[in-house]
PDB file of C-alpha atoms in Angstrom:
ATOM      1  CA  UNK A 106    -131.120 -40.123  45.536  1.00 60.00           C
ATOM      2  CA  UNK A 107    -130.253 -37.171  42.684  1.00 61.00           C
ATOM      3  CA  UNK A 108    -128.382 -38.523  39.652  1.00 63.00           C
ATOM      4  CA  UNK A 109    -126.526 -35.825  37.662  1.00 65.00           C
ATOM      5  CA  UNK A 110    -127.812 -36.384  34.194  1.00 72.00           C
ATOM      6  CA  UNK A 111    -125.903 -33.148  32.774  1.00 81.00           C
ATOM      7  CA  UNK A 112    -124.309 -34.044  29.595  1.00 86.00           C
ATOM      8  CA  UNK A 113    -120.604 -33.251  28.909  1.00 87.00           C
ATOM      9  CA  UNK A 114    -119.231 -31.361  26.533  1.00 90.00           C
ATOM     10  CA  UNK A 115    -116.725 -33.667  24.170  1.00 91.00           C
ATOM     11  CA  UNK A 116    -113.223 -33.796  24.819  1.00 91.00           C
ATOM     12  CA  UNK A 117    -110.792 -32.464  21.918  1.00 94.00           C
ATOM     13  CA  UNK A 118    -107.314 -33.143  21.569  1.00 94.00           C
ATOM     14  CA  UNK A 119    -104.310 -31.072  20.323  1.00 96.00           C
ATOM     15  CA  UNK A 120    -100.840 -31.359  19.905  1.00 96.00           C
ATOM     16  CA  UNK A 121     -98.672 -29.809  22.426  1.00 96.00           C
ATOM     17  CA  UNK A 122     -95.150 -29.446  21.952  1.00 94.00           C
ATOM     18  CA  UNK A 123     -93.723 -29.715  25.367  1.00 95.00           C
ATOM     19  CA  UNK A 124     -96.169 -32.802  26.764  1.00 95.00           C
ATOM     20  CA  UNK A 125     -96.182 -34.317  22.896  1.00 95.00           C
ATOM     21  CA  UNK A 126     -92.843 -34.032  21.455  1.00 94.00           C
ATOM     22  CA  UNK A 127     -91.935 -37.616  21.865  1.00 95.00           C
ATOM     23  CA  UNK A 128     -94.702 -38.360  19.878  1.00 96.00           C
ATOM     24  CA  UNK A 129     -92.576 -37.030  16.622  1.00 96.00           C
ATOM     25  CA  UNK A 130     -91.295 -38.997  14.226  1.00 97.00           C
ATOM     26  CA  UNK A 131     -88.585 -38.646  11.271  1.00 97.00           C
ATOM     27  CA  UNK A 132     -89.669 -39.847   7.887  1.00 97.00           C
ATOM     28  CA  UNK A 133     -87.387 -39.999   4.706  1.00 98.00           C
ATOM     29  CA  UNK A 134     -88.917 -38.425   1.529  1.00 98.00           C
ATOM     30  CA  UNK A 135     -86.771 -39.738  -1.317  1.00 98.00           C
ATOM     31  CA  UNK A 136     -87.108 -37.682  -4.477  1.00 98.00           C
ATOM     32  CA  UNK A 137     -86.807 -39.097  -8.108  1.00 97.00           C
ATOM     33  CA  UNK A 138     -85.815 -36.729 -10.806  1.00 95.00           C
ATOM     34  CA  UNK A 139     -85.075 -35.024 -13.002  1.00 97.00           C
ATOM     35  CA  UNK A 140     -87.764 -35.988 -15.373  1.00 97.00           C
ATOM     36  CA  UNK A 141     -89.181 -34.444 -18.599  1.00 97.00           C
ATOM     37  CA  UNK A 142     -92.846 -32.446 -19.131  1.00 96.00           C
ATOM     38  CA  UNK A 143     -94.924 -34.877 -20.646  1.00 93.00           C
ATOM     39  CA  UNK A 144     -94.546 -34.723 -24.493  1.00 92.00           C
ATOM     40  CA  UNK A 145     -90.993 -32.979 -24.273  1.00 95.00           C
ATOM     41  CA  UNK A 146     -89.234 -36.412 -23.202  1.00 94.00           C
ATOM     42  CA  UNK A 147     -87.571 -36.623 -27.087  1.00 92.00           C
ATOM     43  CA  UNK A 148     -86.589 -32.530 -27.192  1.00 92.00           C
ATOM     44  CA  UNK A 149     -84.901 -33.117 -23.478  1.00 94.00           C
ATOM     45  CA  UNK A 150     -83.817 -36.626 -23.888  1.00 94.00           C
ATOM     46  CA  UNK A 151     -85.241 -37.520 -20.642  1.00 95.00           C
ATOM     47  CA  UNK A 152     -87.540 -39.712 -19.154  1.00 95.00           C
ATOM     48  CA  UNK A 153     -91.374 -38.512 -18.526  1.00 93.00           C
ATOM     49  CA  UNK A 154     -93.121 -38.337 -15.301  1.00 94.00           C
ATOM     50  CA  UNK A 155     -93.682 -41.420 -13.776  1.00 94.00           C
ATOM     51  CA  UNK A 156     -97.519 -41.867 -13.221  1.00 95.00           C
ATOM     52  CA  UNK A 157     -97.314 -42.209  -9.599  1.00 97.00           C
ATOM     53  CA  UNK A 158     -99.667 -40.255  -6.353  1.00 98.00           C
ATOM     54  CA  UNK A 159     -96.922 -37.958  -4.604  1.00 98.00           C
ATOM     55  CA  UNK A 160     -95.705 -34.661  -4.650  1.00 98.00           C
ATOM     56  CA  UNK A 161     -93.976 -33.049  -7.256  1.00 98.00           C
ATOM     57  CA  UNK A 162     -91.675 -30.278  -8.255  1.00 98.00           C
ATOM     58  CA  UNK A 163     -91.519 -27.695 -10.886  1.00 98.00           C
ATOM     59  CA  UNK A 164     -88.102 -26.811 -11.248  1.00 97.00           C
ATOM     60  CA  UNK A 165     -85.313 -24.900 -13.692  1.00 97.00           C
ATOM     61  CA  UNK A 166     -82.098 -25.939 -14.249  1.00 95.00           C
ATOM     62  CA  UNK A 167     -80.038 -23.113 -11.862  1.00 93.00           C
ATOM     63  CA  UNK A 168     -76.352 -23.162 -11.408  1.00 90.00           C
ATOM     64  CA  UNK A 169     -75.184 -26.428  -9.659  1.00 92.00           C
ATOM     65  CA  UNK A 170     -78.676 -27.679  -9.450  1.00 96.00           C
ATOM     66  CA  UNK A 171     -82.039 -27.088  -9.730  1.00 97.00           C
ATOM     67  CA  UNK A 172     -84.472 -24.011  -8.956  1.00 95.00           C
ATOM     68  CA  UNK A 173     -88.019 -24.225  -7.555  1.00 96.00           C
ATOM     69  CA  UNK A 174     -90.478 -22.906  -9.687  1.00 96.00           C
ATOM     70  CA  UNK A 175     -93.791 -24.441  -8.033  1.00 96.00           C
ATOM     71  CA  UNK A 176     -95.188 -27.531  -6.094  1.00 97.00           C
ATOM     72  CA  UNK A 177     -97.902 -29.650  -6.365  1.00 97.00           C
ATOM     73  CA  UNK A 178     -99.556 -33.057  -4.811  1.00 97.00           C
ATOM     74  CA  UNK A 179    -101.735 -35.399  -7.141  1.00 97.00           C
ATOM     75  CA  UNK A 180    -102.996 -39.064  -7.319  1.00 96.00           C
ATOM     76  CA  UNK A 181    -102.203 -39.349 -10.598  1.00 97.00           C
ATOM     77  CA  UNK A 182     -98.671 -37.528 -12.122  1.00 97.00           C
ATOM     78  CA  UNK A 183    -100.253 -37.843 -15.787  1.00 95.00           C
ATOM     79  CA  UNK A 184    -103.407 -36.553 -15.213  1.00 96.00           C
ATOM     80  CA  UNK A 185    -102.445 -33.715 -13.258  1.00 97.00           C
ATOM     81  CA  UNK A 186     -99.776 -32.699 -15.709  1.00 96.00           C
ATOM     82  CA  UNK A 187    -102.166 -32.932 -18.702  1.00 96.00           C
ATOM     83  CA  UNK A 188    -104.389 -30.529 -16.770  1.00 96.00           C
ATOM     84  CA  UNK A 189    -101.565 -28.387 -15.899  1.00 96.00           C
ATOM     85  CA  UNK A 190    -100.728 -27.827 -19.574  1.00 96.00           C
ATOM     86  CA  UNK A 191    -104.598 -27.225 -20.362  1.00 96.00           C
ATOM     87  CA  UNK A 192    -104.518 -24.526 -17.955  1.00 96.00           C
ATOM     88  CA  UNK A 193    -101.461 -23.391 -19.487  1.00 96.00           C
ATOM     89  CA  UNK A 194    -102.284 -22.926 -22.675  1.00 95.00           C
ATOM     90  CA  UNK A 195    -105.716 -21.393 -21.821  1.00 94.00           C
ATOM     91  CA  UNK A 196    -103.863 -18.553 -20.353  1.00 93.00           C
ATOM     92  CA  UNK A 197    -104.861 -19.193 -16.804  1.00 95.00           C
ATOM     93  CA  UNK A 198    -101.614 -19.806 -15.833  1.00 96.00           C
ATOM     94  CA  UNK A 199     -98.683 -16.996 -15.235  1.00 96.00           C
ATOM     95  CA  UNK A 200     -95.623 -17.406 -17.572  1.00 96.00           C
ATOM     96  CA  UNK A 201     -92.141 -16.678 -16.791  1.00 97.00           C
ATOM     97  CA  UNK A 202     -89.311 -15.461 -19.071  1.00 97.00           C
ATOM     98  CA  UNK A 203     -87.128 -18.882 -18.666  1.00 96.00           C
ATOM     99  CA  UNK A 204     -83.967 -16.817 -19.440  1.00 96.00           C
ATOM    100  CA  UNK A 205     -84.542 -14.807 -16.306  1.00 96.00           C
ATOM    101  CA  UNK A 206     -85.934 -17.635 -14.259  1.00 95.00           C
ATOM    102  CA  UNK A 207     -82.776 -19.658 -14.470  1.00 94.00           C
ATOM    103  CA  UNK A 208     -81.016 -17.343 -13.092  1.00 94.00           C
ATOM    104  CA  UNK A 209     -83.146 -16.291 -10.166  1.00 93.00           C
ATOM    105  CA  UNK A 210     -85.635 -13.500 -11.565  1.00 94.00           C
ATOM    106  CA  UNK A 211     -88.908 -13.579 -11.591  1.00 95.00           C
ATOM    107  CA  UNK A 212     -89.954 -11.694 -15.087  1.00 96.00           C
ATOM    108  CA  UNK A 213     -93.601 -12.546 -16.103  1.00 96.00           C
ATOM    109  CA  UNK A 214     -94.316 -12.602 -19.402  1.00 96.00           C
ATOM    110  CA  UNK A 215     -98.501 -12.749 -18.839  1.00 95.00           C
ATOM    111  CA  UNK A 216    -100.049 -12.635 -15.597  1.00 94.00           C
ATOM    112  CA  UNK A 217    -102.258 -15.854 -14.824  1.00 92.00           C
ATOM    113  CA  UNK A 218    -104.818 -16.210 -12.248  1.00 89.00           C
ATOM    114  CA  UNK A 219    -107.675 -13.797 -11.830  1.00 92.00           C
ATOM    115  CA  UNK A 220    -105.764 -11.265 -14.131  1.00 90.00           C
ATOM    116  CA  UNK A 221    -106.385 -13.712 -16.782  1.00 90.00           C
ATOM    117  CA  UNK A 222    -109.856 -14.317 -15.981  1.00 90.00           C
ATOM    118  CA  UNK A 223    -110.629 -10.121 -16.029  1.00 92.00           C
ATOM    119  CA  UNK A 224    -108.120  -9.698 -19.301  1.00 93.00           C
ATOM    120  CA  UNK A 225    -109.247 -12.711 -21.767  1.00 92.00           C
ATOM    121  CA  UNK A 226    -109.198 -10.501 -24.810  1.00 94.00           C
ATOM    122  CA  UNK A 227    -105.869  -9.084 -24.237  1.00 93.00           C
ATOM    123  CA  UNK A 228    -104.460 -12.987 -23.796  1.00 94.00           C
ATOM    124  CA  UNK A 229    -106.502 -13.518 -27.420  1.00 94.00           C
ATOM    125  CA  UNK A 230    -104.878 -10.556 -28.763  1.00 95.00           C
ATOM    126  CA  UNK A 231    -101.316 -11.866 -28.202  1.00 95.00           C
ATOM    127  CA  UNK A 232    -102.135 -15.460 -28.208  1.00 95.00           C
ATOM    128  CA  UNK A 233     -99.335 -16.849 -30.633  1.00 95.00           C
ATOM    129  CA  UNK A 234     -96.501 -14.859 -28.991  1.00 96.00           C
ATOM    130  CA  UNK A 235     -97.967 -16.246 -25.238  1.00 95.00           C
ATOM    131  CA  UNK A 236     -98.388 -19.572 -26.836  1.00 96.00           C
ATOM    132  CA  UNK A 237     -94.167 -19.952 -27.953  1.00 96.00           C
ATOM    133  CA  UNK A 238     -93.238 -18.863 -24.349  1.00 97.00           C
ATOM    134  CA  UNK A 239     -95.506 -21.601 -22.940  1.00 96.00           C
ATOM    135  CA  UNK A 240     -93.855 -24.146 -25.236  1.00 96.00           C
ATOM    136  CA  UNK A 241     -90.542 -23.144 -24.095  1.00 97.00           C
ATOM    137  CA  UNK A 242     -91.477 -23.154 -20.265  1.00 97.00           C
ATOM    138  CA  UNK A 243     -92.884 -26.405 -20.441  1.00 97.00           C
ATOM    139  CA  UNK A 244     -89.868 -27.729 -22.456  1.00 97.00           C
ATOM    140  CA  UNK A 245     -87.574 -26.346 -19.563  1.00 97.00           C
ATOM    141  CA  UNK A 246     -89.510 -27.527 -16.904  1.00 97.00           C
ATOM    142  CA  UNK A 247     -87.272 -30.627 -15.015  1.00 98.00           C
ATOM    143  CA  UNK A 248     -89.633 -32.241 -12.896  1.00 98.00           C
ATOM    144  CA  UNK A 249     -88.653 -34.202  -9.480  1.00 98.00           C
ATOM    145  CA  UNK A 250     -91.737 -36.473  -7.906  1.00 98.00           C
ATOM    146  CA  UNK A 251     -91.718 -38.419  -4.105  1.00 98.00           C
ATOM    147  CA  UNK A 252     -94.407 -41.147  -3.799  1.00 98.00           C
ATOM    148  CA  UNK A 253     -96.587 -40.675  -1.006  1.00 98.00           C
ATOM    149  CA  UNK A 254     -99.751 -42.536  -0.872  1.00 96.00           C
ATOM    150  CA  UNK A 255    -101.234 -40.904   2.255  1.00 97.00           C
ATOM    151  CA  UNK A 256    -103.410 -37.496   0.807  1.00 97.00           C
ATOM    152  CA  UNK A 257    -102.503 -35.799   4.248  1.00 97.00           C
ATOM    153  CA  UNK A 258     -99.210 -36.558   4.104  1.00 97.00           C
ATOM    154  CA  UNK A 259     -99.065 -35.166   0.812  1.00 98.00           C
ATOM    155  CA  UNK A 260    -100.537 -32.174   1.275  1.00 98.00           C
ATOM    156  CA  UNK A 261     -99.132 -31.401   4.444  1.00 98.00           C
ATOM    157  CA  UNK A 262     -95.672 -31.809   2.791  1.00 98.00           C
ATOM    158  CA  UNK A 263     -96.300 -29.347   0.049  1.00 97.00           C
ATOM    159  CA  UNK A 264     -97.673 -26.390   2.249  1.00 97.00           C
ATOM    160  CA  UNK A 265     -94.422 -26.921   4.847  1.00 97.00           C
ATOM    161  CA  UNK A 266     -92.577 -26.545   1.398  1.00 97.00           C
ATOM    162  CA  UNK A 267     -94.062 -23.592  -0.113  1.00 96.00           C
ATOM    163  CA  UNK A 268     -94.389 -21.842   3.953  1.00 96.00           C
ATOM    164  CA  UNK A 269     -90.246 -22.161   3.892  1.00 95.00           C
ATOM    165  CA  UNK A 270     -89.687 -20.505   0.261  1.00 95.00           C
ATOM    166  CA  UNK A 271     -92.826 -17.815   1.250  1.00 95.00           C
ATOM    167  CA  UNK A 272     -90.318 -17.143   4.209  1.00 94.00           C
ATOM    168  CA  UNK A 273     -87.279 -16.882   2.563  1.00 93.00           C
ATOM    169  CA  UNK A 274     -85.543 -13.601   1.644  1.00 92.00           C
ATOM    170  CA  UNK A 275     -83.446 -15.528  -1.320  1.00 89.00           C
ATOM    171  CA  UNK A 276     -84.063 -14.057  -4.681  1.00 84.00           C
ATOM    172  CA  UNK A 277     -84.813 -17.675  -6.363  1.00 83.00           C
ATOM    173  CA  UNK A 278     -87.949 -17.434  -3.729  1.00 92.00           C
ATOM    174  CA  UNK A 279     -89.802 -14.833  -5.647  1.00 93.00           C
ATOM    175  CA  UNK A 280     -90.275 -17.709  -8.768  1.00 94.00           C
ATOM    176  CA  UNK A 281     -92.663 -19.474  -6.531  1.00 95.00           C
ATOM    177  CA  UNK A 282     -96.433 -18.056  -7.109  1.00 94.00           C
ATOM    178  CA  UNK A 283     -97.867 -16.508  -3.998  1.00 90.00           C
ATOM    179  CA  UNK A 284    -101.431 -17.216  -2.228  1.00 85.00           C
ATOM    180  CA  UNK A 285    -101.388 -20.905  -3.121  1.00 87.00           C
ATOM    181  CA  UNK A 286    -103.872 -22.620  -1.752  1.00 88.00           C
ATOM    182  CA  UNK A 287    -102.663 -24.882   0.954  1.00 92.00           C
ATOM    183  CA  UNK A 288    -103.382 -27.242   3.726  1.00 94.00           C
ATOM    184  CA  UNK A 289    -100.569 -27.258   6.536  1.00 96.00           C
ATOM    185  CA  UNK A 290    -100.571 -29.506   9.535  1.00 96.00           C
ATOM    186  CA  UNK A 291    -103.896 -29.291  11.775  1.00 96.00           C
ATOM    187  CA  UNK A 292    -103.473 -28.925  15.284  1.00 96.00           C
ATOM    188  CA  UNK A 293    -105.014 -32.752  16.194  1.00 96.00           C
ATOM    189  CA  UNK A 294    -102.153 -34.065  13.954  1.00 97.00           C
ATOM    190  CA  UNK A 295     -99.197 -34.830  15.349  1.00 97.00           C
ATOM    191  CA  UNK A 296     -96.024 -33.176  13.528  1.00 97.00           C
ATOM    192  CA  UNK A 297     -93.535 -35.428  11.232  1.00 98.00           C
ATOM    193  CA  UNK A 298     -89.953 -34.463  10.813  1.00 98.00           C
ATOM    194  CA  UNK A 299     -89.278 -35.265   7.007  1.00 98.00           C
ATOM    195  CA  UNK A 300     -85.641 -35.466   5.704  1.00 98.00           C
ATOM    196  CA  UNK A 301     -85.575 -34.612   1.692  1.00 98.00           C
ATOM    197  CA  UNK A 302     -83.366 -37.031   0.107  1.00 98.00           C
ATOM    198  CA  UNK A 303     -82.260 -35.921  -3.265  1.00 97.00           C
ATOM    199  CA  UNK A 304     -79.375 -36.786  -5.447  1.00 96.00           C
ATOM    200  CA  UNK A 305     -79.358 -33.543  -7.098  1.00 97.00           C
ATOM    201  CA  UNK A 306     -79.154 -30.142  -5.164  1.00 96.00           C
ATOM    202  CA  UNK A 307     -82.905 -28.356  -5.263  1.00 97.00           C
ATOM    203  CA  UNK A 308     -82.739 -24.674  -4.524  1.00 95.00           C
ATOM    204  CA  UNK A 309     -86.027 -24.444  -2.211  1.00 95.00           C
ATOM    205  CA  UNK A 310     -86.329 -27.670  -0.894  1.00 96.00           C
ATOM    206  CA  UNK A 311     -85.326 -27.921   2.897  1.00 95.00           C
ATOM    207  CA  UNK A 312     -83.415 -30.600   3.830  1.00 96.00           C
ATOM    208  CA  UNK A 313     -85.341 -31.172   6.733  1.00 97.00           C
ATOM    209  CA  UNK A 314     -88.675 -29.729   7.470  1.00 97.00           C
ATOM    210  CA  UNK A 315     -91.572 -30.332  10.090  1.00 97.00           C
ATOM    211  CA  UNK A 316     -94.898 -30.721   8.160  1.00 97.00           C
TER     212      UNK A 316
END
């Protein structure tokens, strides 16, 4: 008797929307806020960002609500916002004119990221002026947070919000920096339908989004 000892390839599962649609669950995500940037609580007469793990939205006041400037994830809000502030004040982040941002127009005072790395001398030349705009931007931020303990869920929600903004044709969508490093759902992960619940209106935060 001949025994076939040929090894079989491993089996891989991928989500199939036709066959696996019933696996999709719906979850509510509750957004708290607005909060002040850490260190500006007295100026804004607002509470500071709570030190939780989750997703955060950096917004400006806009019309009847708030307008999205950036989205991020962290396992410690306090640590992450201190990191952000250091990067801002080193000139590594793009700085916007807050007055224009509040009407949905992107007007850059200083361009960060790769440009900032190449043009360090230019930043130092205008450092005093740029720092004043940075202070104004940090003071103007209104922060919203959603407490989410699961790391992948945080990453997937961040990615879904950003992808939704990148696809938008609305003027305010240009406030969000392009080319962000995001980690959306992998093929082997089952989608989750997220219902975003917030007492405030946030332009850029969809009521329902799949992650």
